[in-house]
Amino acid sequence: MADSIMSKAATMEIPINSNGDTGTLPEDDSLEQVSQLYWHLDLQQVMVSGPNLNETSIVSGGYGGPAGGIIPTSSIKGPAIRFNPEYLDRRRAPAAGPGSTSNHSAVNSTEEVSRGVAVEKLEGVKKWGINTYKCTKQMFSERFGRGSRTVDLELEAQIDVLRDTKIKYENILRLATALTMHFQSMVQTQQALGDTFTDLSQKSPELQDEFGYNAETQKLLCKNGEALLGAINFFVSGINTLVNKTMEDTLMTIKLYENARLEFDAYRSDLEEMSLGQRDAAAMVRIEMAQHDYQVHREKYERLRSDVTIKLKFLEENKVKVMHKQLLLFHNAISAYFAGNQQQLEQTLIQFNVKLKPPGSDKPSWLEEQ
């Protein structure tokens, strides 16, 4: 409102006589409003600095007056009014509360943490990219015969033997599993056949003895077959643990070792290339960084090589121990079964602590079927 009143006061028209002299100024409503605004507002804050009406000029609406009809406003009696726009800015801005400083600090700390996490992720991606590039370059150099690789002949021979042994043991596991399935089918057939003979012995009085003998034989074979089946399942379980857990764990360590060996050779080749180049200040800094990376990957390579050596040693000892027990069990159980020696078959199961599953334990319960 103050802006509109002052604008109106600065551009109002003053009547001029025919000789160009100003007459008595009538009372103007605009100036009266300005005066009222001055007295009723806190002009100590609003009107501190700004344009002074005493320093402006009033343009006349008449013609023929002196100096083109421009009359200085010093002839107009009234208070000097100055406008300070900063007051409106302070009125518009919300007052700062007691927690504004702490909230601002919390926002800044959160932004710094987020920025630090982003920088850390970016550095990780950068290191991964450089490492992948160096390892890929080294791998293609070895494949095309242009680069050298670190070889431990004794350890490489043991790794090759382990991989070949694992393939052969997997074949044993596959055949033993197939034998278990076929033998289980035969045992189920013998059980069904014995039940049929028992039923016919009751319904055929003239062949009751013959059907009874065969029913007893089939039931005995079924019982011995279940004992042999338990021994074979125990054998399969031991081979499966050896192949898919113990050997697989050692091969995973070997894979880590081979990756470490590739990284070690990649950084070694990079250091050798830098050492053959220029020796200025920037090159020396890069050589020192390459030397540090080379040392880190060398320690990693040697540590994993030691782990592989130890695991191969323990694997060989464990393999001999496990296979000695499993092969002896398998031989004694098969021999006793096909010799018809039920007592020896039972003693074999007790000797190797083989627990047979009760009949029908493989079938789901009525609650599981529901």
mmCIF file of C-alpha atoms in Angstrom:
data_model
loop_
_atom_site.group_PDB
_atom_site.id
_atom_site.type_symbol
_atom_site.label_atom_id
_atom_site.label_comp_id
_atom_site.label_asym_id
_atom_site.label_seq_id
_atom_site.Cartn_x
_atom_site.Cartn_y
_atom_site.Cartn_z
ATOM 1 C CA MET A 1 0.000 0.000 0.000
ATOM 2 C CA ALA A 2 2.907 2.370 0.818
ATOM 3 C CA ASP A 3 4.353 1.795 -2.682
ATOM 4 C CA SER A 4 1.056 2.713 -4.390
ATOM 5 C CA ILE A 5 0.576 5.849 -2.286
ATOM 6 C CA MET A 6 4.130 7.091 -2.872
ATOM 7 C CA SER A 7 3.826 6.392 -6.601
ATOM 8 C CA LYS A 8 0.647 8.405 -6.712
ATOM 9 C CA ALA A 9 2.216 11.270 -4.764
ATOM 10 C CA ALA A 10 5.242 11.366 -7.031
ATOM 11 C CA THR A 11 3.187 11.669 -10.254
ATOM 12 C CA MET A 12 0.227 13.847 -9.268
ATOM 13 C CA GLU A 13 -0.593 16.930 -11.329
ATOM 14 C CA ILE A 14 -0.276 20.465 -9.820
ATOM 15 C CA PRO A 15 -2.478 23.284 -11.325
ATOM 16 C CA ILE A 16 -0.469 26.216 -12.764
ATOM 17 C CA ASN A 17 -1.661 29.757 -13.558
ATOM 18 C CA SER A 18 -1.496 31.312 -16.970
ATOM 19 C CA ASN A 19 1.720 33.132 -16.133
ATOM 20 C CA GLY A 20 3.399 29.905 -15.070
ATOM 21 C CA ASP A 21 3.323 30.568 -11.310
ATOM 22 C CA THR A 22 2.048 27.948 -9.039
ATOM 23 C CA GLY A 23 -1.018 28.776 -7.129
ATOM 24 C CA THR A 24 -2.030 27.748 -3.721
ATOM 25 C CA LEU A 25 -1.926 23.998 -3.480
ATOM 26 C CA PRO A 26 -5.198 22.469 -2.513
ATOM 27 C CA GLU A 27 -5.226 19.780 0.098
ATOM 28 C CA ASP A 28 -4.459 16.460 -1.519
ATOM 29 C CA ASP A 29 -5.905 13.224 -0.249
ATOM 30 C CA SER A 30 -2.845 11.237 -1.279
ATOM 31 C CA LEU A 31 -0.448 13.322 0.779
ATOM 32 C CA GLU A 32 -2.820 13.119 3.702
ATOM 33 C CA GLN A 33 -2.809 9.313 3.430
ATOM 34 C CA VAL A 34 0.975 9.321 3.344
ATOM 35 C CA SER A 35 1.072 11.457 6.459
ATOM 36 C CA GLN A 36 -1.332 9.136 8.221
ATOM 37 C CA LEU A 37 0.744 6.133 7.186
ATOM 38 C CA TYR A 38 3.817 7.809 8.624
ATOM 39 C CA TRP A 39 2.236 8.462 12.000
ATOM 40 C CA HIS A 40 0.454 5.119 12.447
ATOM 41 C CA LEU A 41 3.128 2.641 11.262
ATOM 42 C CA ASP A 42 6.437 1.829 12.812
ATOM 43 C CA LEU A 43 8.428 4.000 10.405
ATOM 44 C CA GLN A 44 11.494 3.414 12.468
ATOM 45 C CA GLN A 45 11.733 0.006 10.729
ATOM 46 C CA VAL A 46 9.798 0.545 7.488
ATOM 47 C CA MET A 47 11.138 3.901 6.302
ATOM 48 C CA VAL A 48 14.865 3.728 7.084
ATOM 49 C CA SER A 49 16.335 4.156 3.635
ATOM 50 C CA GLY A 50 14.781 4.812 0.250
ATOM 51 C CA PRO A 51 13.800 7.586 -2.063
ATOM 52 C CA ASN A 52 12.883 10.975 -0.444
ATOM 53 C CA LEU A 53 9.856 12.782 -1.817
ATOM 54 C CA ASN A 54 11.671 16.075 -1.234
ATOM 55 C CA GLU A 55 14.306 15.030 -3.768
ATOM 56 C CA THR A 56 11.847 14.172 -6.582
ATOM 57 C CA SER A 57 10.184 16.403 -9.136
ATOM 58 C CA ILE A 58 6.508 16.729 -10.068
ATOM 59 C CA VAL A 59 5.517 16.779 -13.703
ATOM 60 C CA SER A 60 2.841 19.366 -14.533
ATOM 61 C CA GLY A 61 -0.078 18.550 -16.688
ATOM 62 C CA GLY A 62 -0.310 22.131 -18.156
ATOM 63 C CA TYR A 63 1.552 23.763 -21.010
ATOM 64 C CA GLY A 64 3.671 26.896 -21.234
ATOM 65 C CA GLY A 65 5.032 26.724 -17.708
ATOM 66 C CA PRO A 66 8.636 27.370 -16.825
ATOM 67 C CA ALA A 67 11.217 24.647 -17.216
ATOM 68 C CA GLY A 68 8.851 22.453 -19.138
ATOM 69 C CA GLY A 69 6.312 22.253 -16.328
ATOM 70 C CA ILE A 70 8.715 20.536 -13.846
ATOM 71 C CA ILE A 71 8.332 21.884 -10.333
ATOM 72 C CA PRO A 72 10.581 20.771 -7.442
ATOM 73 C CA THR A 73 8.681 19.106 -4.635
ATOM 74 C CA SER A 74 10.507 21.153 -2.023
ATOM 75 C CA SER A 75 7.629 23.571 -2.245
ATOM 76 C CA ILE A 76 5.347 20.832 -0.919
ATOM 77 C CA LYS A 77 5.401 20.787 2.827
ATOM 78 C CA GLY A 78 5.357 17.351 4.336
ATOM 79 C CA PRO A 79 7.461 14.847 6.216
ATOM 80 C CA ALA A 80 10.378 13.084 4.532
ATOM 81 C CA ILE A 81 9.519 9.428 3.880
ATOM 82 C CA ARG A 82 12.130 6.736 3.259
ATOM 83 C CA PHE A 83 11.276 3.122 2.347
ATOM 84 C CA ASN A 84 13.332 0.162 3.481
ATOM 85 C CA PRO A 85 12.563 -3.015 1.416
ATOM 86 C CA GLU A 86 14.526 -5.223 3.821
ATOM 87 C CA TYR A 87 11.678 -4.856 6.320
ATOM 88 C CA LEU A 88 9.272 -6.681 4.002
ATOM 89 C CA ASP A 89 11.827 -9.430 3.483
ATOM 90 C CA ARG A 90 12.108 -9.839 7.234
ATOM 91 C CA ARG A 91 8.335 -9.935 7.569
ATOM 92 C CA ARG A 92 7.996 -12.570 4.869
ATOM 93 C CA ALA A 93 10.786 -14.815 6.228
ATOM 94 C CA PRO A 94 9.680 -17.199 9.012
ATOM 95 C CA ALA A 95 11.239 -16.761 12.378
ATOM 96 C CA ALA A 96 14.119 -19.136 13.109
ATOM 97 C CA GLY A 97 13.178 -21.572 15.823
ATOM 98 C CA PRO A 98 15.528 -22.925 18.480
ATOM 99 C CA GLY A 99 15.995 -26.231 16.612
ATOM 100 C CA SER A 100 16.732 -24.773 13.176
ATOM 101 C CA THR A 101 20.495 -24.847 13.695
ATOM 102 C CA SER A 102 20.487 -28.469 14.840
ATOM 103 C CA ASN A 103 18.203 -29.495 11.971
ATOM 104 C CA HIS A 104 20.520 -27.790 9.491
ATOM 105 C CA SER A 105 23.527 -29.571 10.990
ATOM 106 C CA ALA A 106 21.698 -32.920 10.846
ATOM 107 C CA VAL A 107 20.866 -32.381 7.179
ATOM 108 C CA ASN A 108 24.485 -31.491 6.418
ATOM 109 C CA SER A 109 25.787 -34.565 8.249
ATOM 110 C CA THR A 110 23.338 -36.820 6.385
ATOM 111 C CA GLU A 111 24.430 -35.355 3.076
ATOM 112 C CA GLU A 112 28.078 -35.884 3.983
ATOM 113 C CA VAL A 113 27.439 -39.522 4.922
ATOM 114 C CA SER A 114 25.542 -40.147 1.659
ATOM 115 C CA ARG A 115 28.311 -38.469 -0.311
ATOM 116 C CA GLY A 116 30.924 -40.603 1.453
ATOM 117 C CA VAL A 117 29.039 -43.829 0.688
ATOM 118 C CA ALA A 118 28.688 -42.848 -2.967
ATOM 119 C CA VAL A 119 32.400 -42.061 -3.236
ATOM 120 C CA GLU A 120 33.286 -45.370 -1.575
ATOM 121 C CA LYS A 121 31.083 -47.315 -4.003
ATOM 122 C CA LEU A 122 32.572 -45.452 -6.939
ATOM 123 C CA GLU A 123 36.084 -46.302 -5.774
ATOM 124 C CA GLY A 124 35.092 -49.953 -5.393
ATOM 125 C CA VAL A 125 33.700 -50.084 -8.926
ATOM 126 C CA LYS A 126 36.843 -48.389 -10.217
ATOM 127 C CA LYS A 127 39.144 -50.916 -8.511
ATOM 128 C CA TRP A 128 37.003 -53.815 -9.738
ATOM 129 C CA GLY A 129 37.156 -52.519 -13.307
ATOM 130 C CA ILE A 130 40.937 -52.110 -13.226
ATOM 131 C CA ASN A 131 41.417 -55.575 -11.702
ATOM 132 C CA THR A 132 39.083 -57.195 -14.249
ATOM 133 C CA TYR A 133 40.887 -55.511 -17.125
ATOM 134 C CA LYS A 134 44.306 -56.646 -15.919
ATOM 135 C CA CYS A 135 43.176 -60.241 -15.308
ATOM 136 C CA THR A 136 41.429 -60.469 -18.692
ATOM 137 C CA LYS A 137 44.526 -59.159 -20.406
ATOM 138 C CA GLN A 138 46.698 -61.692 -18.579
ATOM 139 C CA MET A 139 44.330 -64.559 -19.397
ATOM 140 C CA PHE A 140 44.356 -63.808 -23.132
ATOM 141 C CA SER A 141 48.128 -63.363 -23.064
ATOM 142 C CA GLU A 142 48.543 -66.817 -21.524
ATOM 143 C CA ARG A 143 46.050 -68.374 -23.918
ATOM 144 C CA PHE A 144 47.804 -67.001 -27.001
ATOM 145 C CA GLY A 145 51.266 -67.777 -25.655
ATOM 146 C CA ARG A 146 52.390 -64.172 -25.207
ATOM 147 C CA GLY A 147 52.505 -63.992 -21.426
ATOM 148 C CA SER A 148 54.174 -66.025 -18.697
ATOM 149 C CA ARG A 149 52.414 -67.733 -15.808
ATOM 150 C CA THR A 150 53.519 -68.925 -12.389
ATOM 151 C CA VAL A 151 53.480 -72.729 -12.171
ATOM 152 C CA ASP A 152 53.892 -75.028 -9.172
ATOM 153 C CA LEU A 153 54.478 -78.358 -10.872
ATOM 154 C CA GLU A 154 53.985 -80.530 -7.805
ATOM 155 C CA LEU A 155 50.811 -78.781 -6.737
ATOM 156 C CA GLU A 156 49.399 -78.745 -10.273
ATOM 157 C CA ALA A 157 49.966 -82.513 -10.521
ATOM 158 C CA GLN A 158 48.080 -83.101 -7.263
ATOM 159 C CA ILE A 159 45.197 -80.938 -8.481
ATOM 160 C CA ASP A 160 44.966 -82.897 -11.736
ATOM 161 C CA VAL A 161 44.913 -86.172 -9.779
ATOM 162 C CA LEU A 162 42.132 -84.875 -7.563
ATOM 163 C CA ARG A 163 39.982 -83.847 -10.515
ATOM 164 C CA ASP A 164 40.471 -87.203 -12.195
ATOM 165 C CA THR A 165 39.685 -89.009 -8.928
ATOM 166 C CA LYS A 166 36.517 -86.986 -8.477
ATOM 167 C CA ILE A 167 35.297 -87.986 -11.941
ATOM 168 C CA LYS A 168 35.851 -91.678 -11.180
ATOM 169 C CA TYR A 169 34.194 -91.466 -7.775
ATOM 170 C CA GLU A 170 31.207 -89.719 -9.322
ATOM 171 C CA ASN A 171 30.891 -92.701 -11.658
ATOM 172 C CA ILE A 172 30.968 -95.076 -8.668
ATOM 173 C CA LEU A 173 28.289 -92.988 -6.976
ATOM 174 C CA ARG A 174 26.099 -93.054 -10.074
ATOM 175 C CA LEU A 175 26.378 -96.849 -10.457
ATOM 176 C CA ALA A 176 25.817 -97.509 -6.748
ATOM 177 C CA THR A 177 22.710 -95.321 -6.812
ATOM 178 C CA ALA A 178 21.404 -97.253 -9.812
ATOM 179 C CA LEU A 179 22.108 -100.541 -7.999
ATOM 180 C CA THR A 180 20.158 -99.285 -4.993
ATOM 181 C CA MET A 181 17.144 -98.409 -7.111
ATOM 182 C CA HIS A 182 17.136 -101.753 -8.927
ATOM 183 C CA PHE A 183 17.689 -103.781 -5.785
ATOM 184 C CA GLN A 184 14.933 -101.889 -3.972
ATOM 185 C CA SER A 185 12.600 -102.717 -6.813
ATOM 186 C CA MET A 186 13.572 -106.400 -6.530
ATOM 187 C CA VAL A 187 12.973 -106.407 -2.766
ATOM 188 C CA GLN A 188 9.541 -104.874 -3.259
ATOM 189 C CA THR A 189 8.781 -107.529 -5.885
ATOM 190 C CA GLN A 190 9.885 -110.308 -3.529
ATOM 191 C CA GLN A 191 7.705 -108.903 -0.781
ATOM 192 C CA ALA A 192 4.695 -108.764 -3.085
ATOM 193 C CA LEU A 193 5.425 -112.292 -4.297
ATOM 194 C CA GLY A 194 5.659 -113.624 -0.716
ATOM 195 C CA ASP A 195 2.310 -112.013 0.171
ATOM 196 C CA THR A 196 0.759 -113.625 -2.888
ATOM 197 C CA PHE A 197 2.110 -117.082 -1.969
ATOM 198 C CA THR A 198 0.774 -116.701 1.558
ATOM 199 C CA ASP A 199 -2.664 -115.803 0.286
ATOM 200 C CA LEU A 200 -2.717 -118.742 -2.147
ATOM 201 C CA SER A 201 -1.578 -121.190 0.540
ATOM 202 C CA GLN A 202 -4.714 -120.327 2.503
ATOM 203 C CA LYS A 203 -7.014 -120.604 -0.462
ATOM 204 C CA SER A 204 -5.522 -123.784 -2.013
ATOM 205 C CA PRO A 205 -5.596 -126.639 0.510
ATOM 206 C CA GLU A 206 -4.079 -129.080 -1.972
ATOM 207 C CA LEU A 207 -0.987 -126.801 -2.507
ATOM 208 C CA GLN A 208 -0.858 -125.261 0.921
ATOM 209 C CA ASP A 209 2.569 -126.685 1.827
ATOM 210 C CA GLU A 210 4.203 -125.744 -1.490
ATOM 211 C CA PHE A 211 2.867 -122.181 -1.403
ATOM 212 C CA GLY A 212 3.869 -121.950 2.247
ATOM 213 C CA TYR A 213 7.496 -122.952 1.556
ATOM 214 C CA ASN A 214 7.845 -120.392 -1.213
ATOM 215 C CA ALA A 215 6.187 -117.700 0.856
ATOM 216 C CA GLU A 216 8.673 -118.264 3.688
ATOM 217 C CA THR A 217 11.606 -118.220 1.239
ATOM 218 C CA GLN A 218 10.500 -114.958 -0.351
ATOM 219 C CA LYS A 219 9.964 -113.357 3.040
ATOM 220 C CA LEU A 220 13.454 -114.418 4.146
ATOM 221 C CA LEU A 221 14.955 -113.072 0.913
ATOM 222 C CA CYS A 222 13.033 -109.842 1.406
ATOM 223 C CA LYS A 223 14.363 -109.500 4.947
ATOM 224 C CA ASN A 224 17.937 -110.114 3.861
ATOM 225 C CA GLY A 225 17.404 -107.802 0.892
ATOM 226 C CA GLU A 226 16.346 -104.999 3.203
ATOM 227 C CA ALA A 227 19.512 -105.545 5.252
ATOM 228 C CA LEU A 228 21.667 -105.458 2.119
ATOM 229 C CA LEU A 229 19.754 -102.408 0.913
ATOM 230 C CA GLY A 230 20.612 -100.627 4.176
ATOM 231 C CA ALA A 231 24.290 -101.449 3.691
ATOM 232 C CA ILE A 232 24.247 -100.179 0.094
ATOM 233 C CA ASN A 233 22.488 -96.966 1.139
ATOM 234 C CA PHE A 234 25.143 -96.434 3.790
ATOM 235 C CA PHE A 235 27.820 -96.974 1.146
ATOM 236 C CA VAL A 236 26.138 -94.478 -1.223
ATOM 237 C CA SER A 237 25.788 -91.902 1.541
ATOM 238 C CA GLY A 238 29.494 -92.120 2.404
ATOM 239 C CA ILE A 239 30.561 -91.786 -1.243
ATOM 240 C CA ASN A 240 28.185 -88.868 -1.746
ATOM 241 C CA THR A 241 29.605 -87.014 1.268
ATOM 242 C CA LEU A 242 33.146 -87.617 0.079
ATOM 243 C CA VAL A 243 32.487 -86.482 -3.492
ATOM 244 C CA ASN A 244 29.987 -83.661 -3.169
ATOM 245 C CA LYS A 245 31.164 -82.122 0.092
ATOM 246 C CA THR A 246 34.785 -82.932 0.940
ATOM 247 C CA MET A 247 36.167 -82.974 -2.589
ATOM 248 C CA GLU A 248 33.948 -80.099 -3.676
ATOM 249 C CA ASP A 249 35.162 -77.936 -0.804
ATOM 250 C CA THR A 250 38.768 -78.590 -1.769
ATOM 251 C CA LEU A 251 38.024 -77.794 -5.407
ATOM 252 C CA MET A 252 36.424 -74.487 -4.382
ATOM 253 C CA THR A 253 39.635 -73.571 -2.571
ATOM 254 C CA ILE A 254 41.576 -74.601 -5.663
ATOM 255 C CA LYS A 255 39.408 -72.295 -7.766
ATOM 256 C CA LEU A 256 40.167 -69.394 -5.428
ATOM 257 C CA TYR A 257 43.844 -70.296 -5.663
ATOM 258 C CA GLU A 258 43.768 -70.265 -9.462
ATOM 259 C CA ASN A 259 42.041 -66.857 -9.493
ATOM 260 C CA ALA A 260 44.654 -65.519 -7.080
ATOM 261 C CA ARG A 261 47.399 -66.919 -9.288
ATOM 262 C CA LEU A 262 45.931 -65.142 -12.323
ATOM 263 C CA GLU A 263 45.700 -61.837 -10.422
ATOM 264 C CA PHE A 264 49.250 -62.258 -9.148
ATOM 265 C CA ASP A 265 50.614 -62.834 -12.657
ATOM 266 C CA ALA A 266 48.580 -59.919 -14.020
ATOM 267 C CA TYR A 267 50.021 -57.439 -11.501
ATOM 268 C CA ARG A 268 53.474 -58.980 -11.877
ATOM 269 C CA SER A 269 53.387 -58.434 -15.638
ATOM 270 C CA ASP A 270 52.113 -54.897 -15.124
ATOM 271 C CA LEU A 271 54.993 -54.132 -12.742
ATOM 272 C CA GLU A 272 57.543 -55.582 -15.187
ATOM 273 C CA GLU A 273 56.198 -53.407 -18.012
ATOM 274 C CA MET A 274 56.389 -50.274 -15.858
ATOM 275 C CA SER A 275 59.928 -51.119 -14.752
ATOM 276 C CA LEU A 276 61.064 -51.192 -18.388
ATOM 277 C CA GLY A 277 59.573 -47.752 -19.116
ATOM 278 C CA GLN A 278 60.592 -44.214 -18.236
ATOM 279 C CA ARG A 279 61.878 -43.215 -14.810
ATOM 280 C CA ASP A 280 60.451 -39.728 -14.298
ATOM 281 C CA ALA A 281 58.698 -38.599 -11.108
ATOM 282 C CA ALA A 282 55.195 -39.572 -12.262
ATOM 283 C CA ALA A 283 56.443 -42.963 -13.466
ATOM 284 C CA MET A 284 58.144 -43.647 -10.136
ATOM 285 C CA VAL A 285 54.884 -42.955 -8.297
ATOM 286 C CA ARG A 286 53.057 -45.403 -10.550
ATOM 287 C CA ILE A 287 55.806 -47.988 -10.052
ATOM 288 C CA GLU A 288 55.526 -47.690 -6.276
ATOM 289 C CA MET A 289 51.756 -48.190 -6.458
ATOM 290 C CA ALA A 290 52.218 -51.190 -8.774
ATOM 291 C CA GLN A 291 54.817 -52.616 -6.378
ATOM 292 C CA HIS A 292 52.331 -52.328 -3.499
ATOM 293 C CA ASP A 293 49.548 -54.047 -5.480
ATOM 294 C CA TYR A 294 51.982 -56.747 -6.564
ATOM 295 C CA GLN A 295 52.994 -57.430 -2.970
ATOM 296 C CA VAL A 296 49.356 -57.635 -1.826
ATOM 297 C CA HIS A 297 48.419 -60.159 -4.525
ATOM 298 C CA ARG A 298 51.600 -62.124 -3.945
ATOM 299 C CA GLU A 299 50.711 -62.606 -0.270
ATOM 300 C CA LYS A 300 47.179 -63.633 -1.246
ATOM 301 C CA TYR A 301 48.514 -66.130 -3.777
ATOM 302 C CA GLU A 302 50.963 -67.694 -1.332
ATOM 303 C CA ARG A 303 48.317 -67.933 1.391
ATOM 304 C CA LEU A 304 45.850 -69.741 -0.887
ATOM 305 C CA ARG A 305 48.569 -72.020 -2.210
ATOM 306 C CA SER A 306 49.332 -73.044 1.365
ATOM 307 C CA ASP A 307 45.615 -73.642 2.014
ATOM 308 C CA VAL A 308 45.316 -75.843 -1.065
ATOM 309 C CA THR A 309 48.364 -77.894 -0.069
ATOM 310 C CA ILE A 310 46.973 -78.505 3.418
ATOM 311 C CA LYS A 311 43.487 -79.377 2.154
ATOM 312 C CA LEU A 312 44.861 -81.813 -0.419
ATOM 313 C CA LYS A 313 46.830 -83.570 2.298
ATOM 314 C CA PHE A 314 43.851 -83.898 4.635
ATOM 315 C CA LEU A 315 41.583 -84.912 1.742
ATOM 316 C CA GLU A 316 43.878 -87.770 0.808
ATOM 317 C CA GLU A 317 43.966 -89.025 4.405
ATOM 318 C CA ASN A 318 40.207 -88.724 4.774
ATOM 319 C CA LYS A 319 39.577 -90.419 1.438
ATOM 320 C CA VAL A 320 41.673 -93.456 2.388
ATOM 321 C CA LYS A 321 39.992 -93.756 5.758
ATOM 322 C CA VAL A 322 36.443 -93.396 4.438
ATOM 323 C CA MET A 323 36.883 -95.643 1.419
ATOM 324 C CA HIS A 324 38.561 -98.375 3.471
ATOM 325 C CA LYS A 325 35.488 -98.563 5.696
ATOM 326 C CA GLN A 326 32.933 -98.253 2.892
ATOM 327 C CA LEU A 327 34.553 -100.818 0.603
ATOM 328 C CA LEU A 328 34.901 -103.347 3.418
ATOM 329 C CA LEU A 329 31.232 -102.893 4.324
ATOM 330 C CA PHE A 330 30.129 -103.245 0.718
ATOM 331 C CA HIS A 331 32.164 -106.437 0.194
ATOM 332 C CA ASN A 332 31.074 -108.182 3.376
ATOM 333 C CA ALA A 333 27.402 -107.295 2.907
ATOM 334 C CA ILE A 334 27.265 -108.447 -0.723
ATOM 335 C CA SER A 335 29.145 -111.666 0.052
ATOM 336 C CA ALA A 336 26.926 -112.556 3.012
ATOM 337 C CA TYR A 337 23.734 -111.817 1.124
ATOM 338 C CA PHE A 338 24.459 -113.904 -1.926
ATOM 339 C CA ALA A 339 25.932 -116.696 0.219
ATOM 340 C CA GLY A 340 22.646 -116.763 2.117
ATOM 341 C CA ASN A 341 24.465 -116.206 5.390
ATOM 342 C CA GLN A 342 21.935 -114.161 7.310
ATOM 343 C CA GLN A 343 23.953 -114.206 10.527
ATOM 344 C CA GLN A 344 27.082 -112.803 8.849
ATOM 345 C CA LEU A 345 24.998 -110.123 7.136
ATOM 346 C CA GLU A 346 23.559 -108.997 10.463
ATOM 347 C CA GLN A 347 27.000 -108.975 12.067
ATOM 348 C CA THR A 348 28.308 -106.834 9.226
ATOM 349 C CA LEU A 349 25.597 -104.248 9.816
ATOM 350 C CA ILE A 350 26.355 -104.202 13.538
ATOM 351 C CA GLN A 351 30.097 -103.943 12.888
ATOM 352 C CA PHE A 352 29.722 -100.821 10.747
ATOM 353 C CA ASN A 353 26.917 -99.361 12.860
ATOM 354 C CA VAL A 354 24.374 -99.460 10.065
ATOM 355 C CA LYS A 355 20.841 -98.827 11.286
ATOM 356 C CA LEU A 356 18.024 -100.177 9.181
ATOM 357 C CA LYS A 357 14.891 -98.150 8.587
ATOM 358 C CA PRO A 358 11.691 -99.791 9.786
ATOM 359 C CA PRO A 359 9.383 -101.063 7.027
ATOM 360 C CA GLY A 360 7.158 -98.332 5.647
ATOM 361 C CA SER A 361 9.246 -95.470 7.070
ATOM 362 C CA ASP A 362 9.781 -94.031 3.602
ATOM 363 C CA LYS A 363 6.037 -93.667 3.081
ATOM 364 C CA PRO A 364 4.472 -90.353 4.135
ATOM 365 C CA SER A 365 2.259 -90.397 7.220
ATOM 366 C CA TRP A 366 -1.502 -89.894 6.990
ATOM 367 C CA LEU A 367 -1.034 -86.357 8.329
ATOM 368 C CA GLU A 368 1.453 -85.506 5.556
ATOM 369 C CA GLU A 369 -0.914 -86.987 2.979
ATOM 370 C CA GLN A 370 -3.659 -84.691 4.196
#
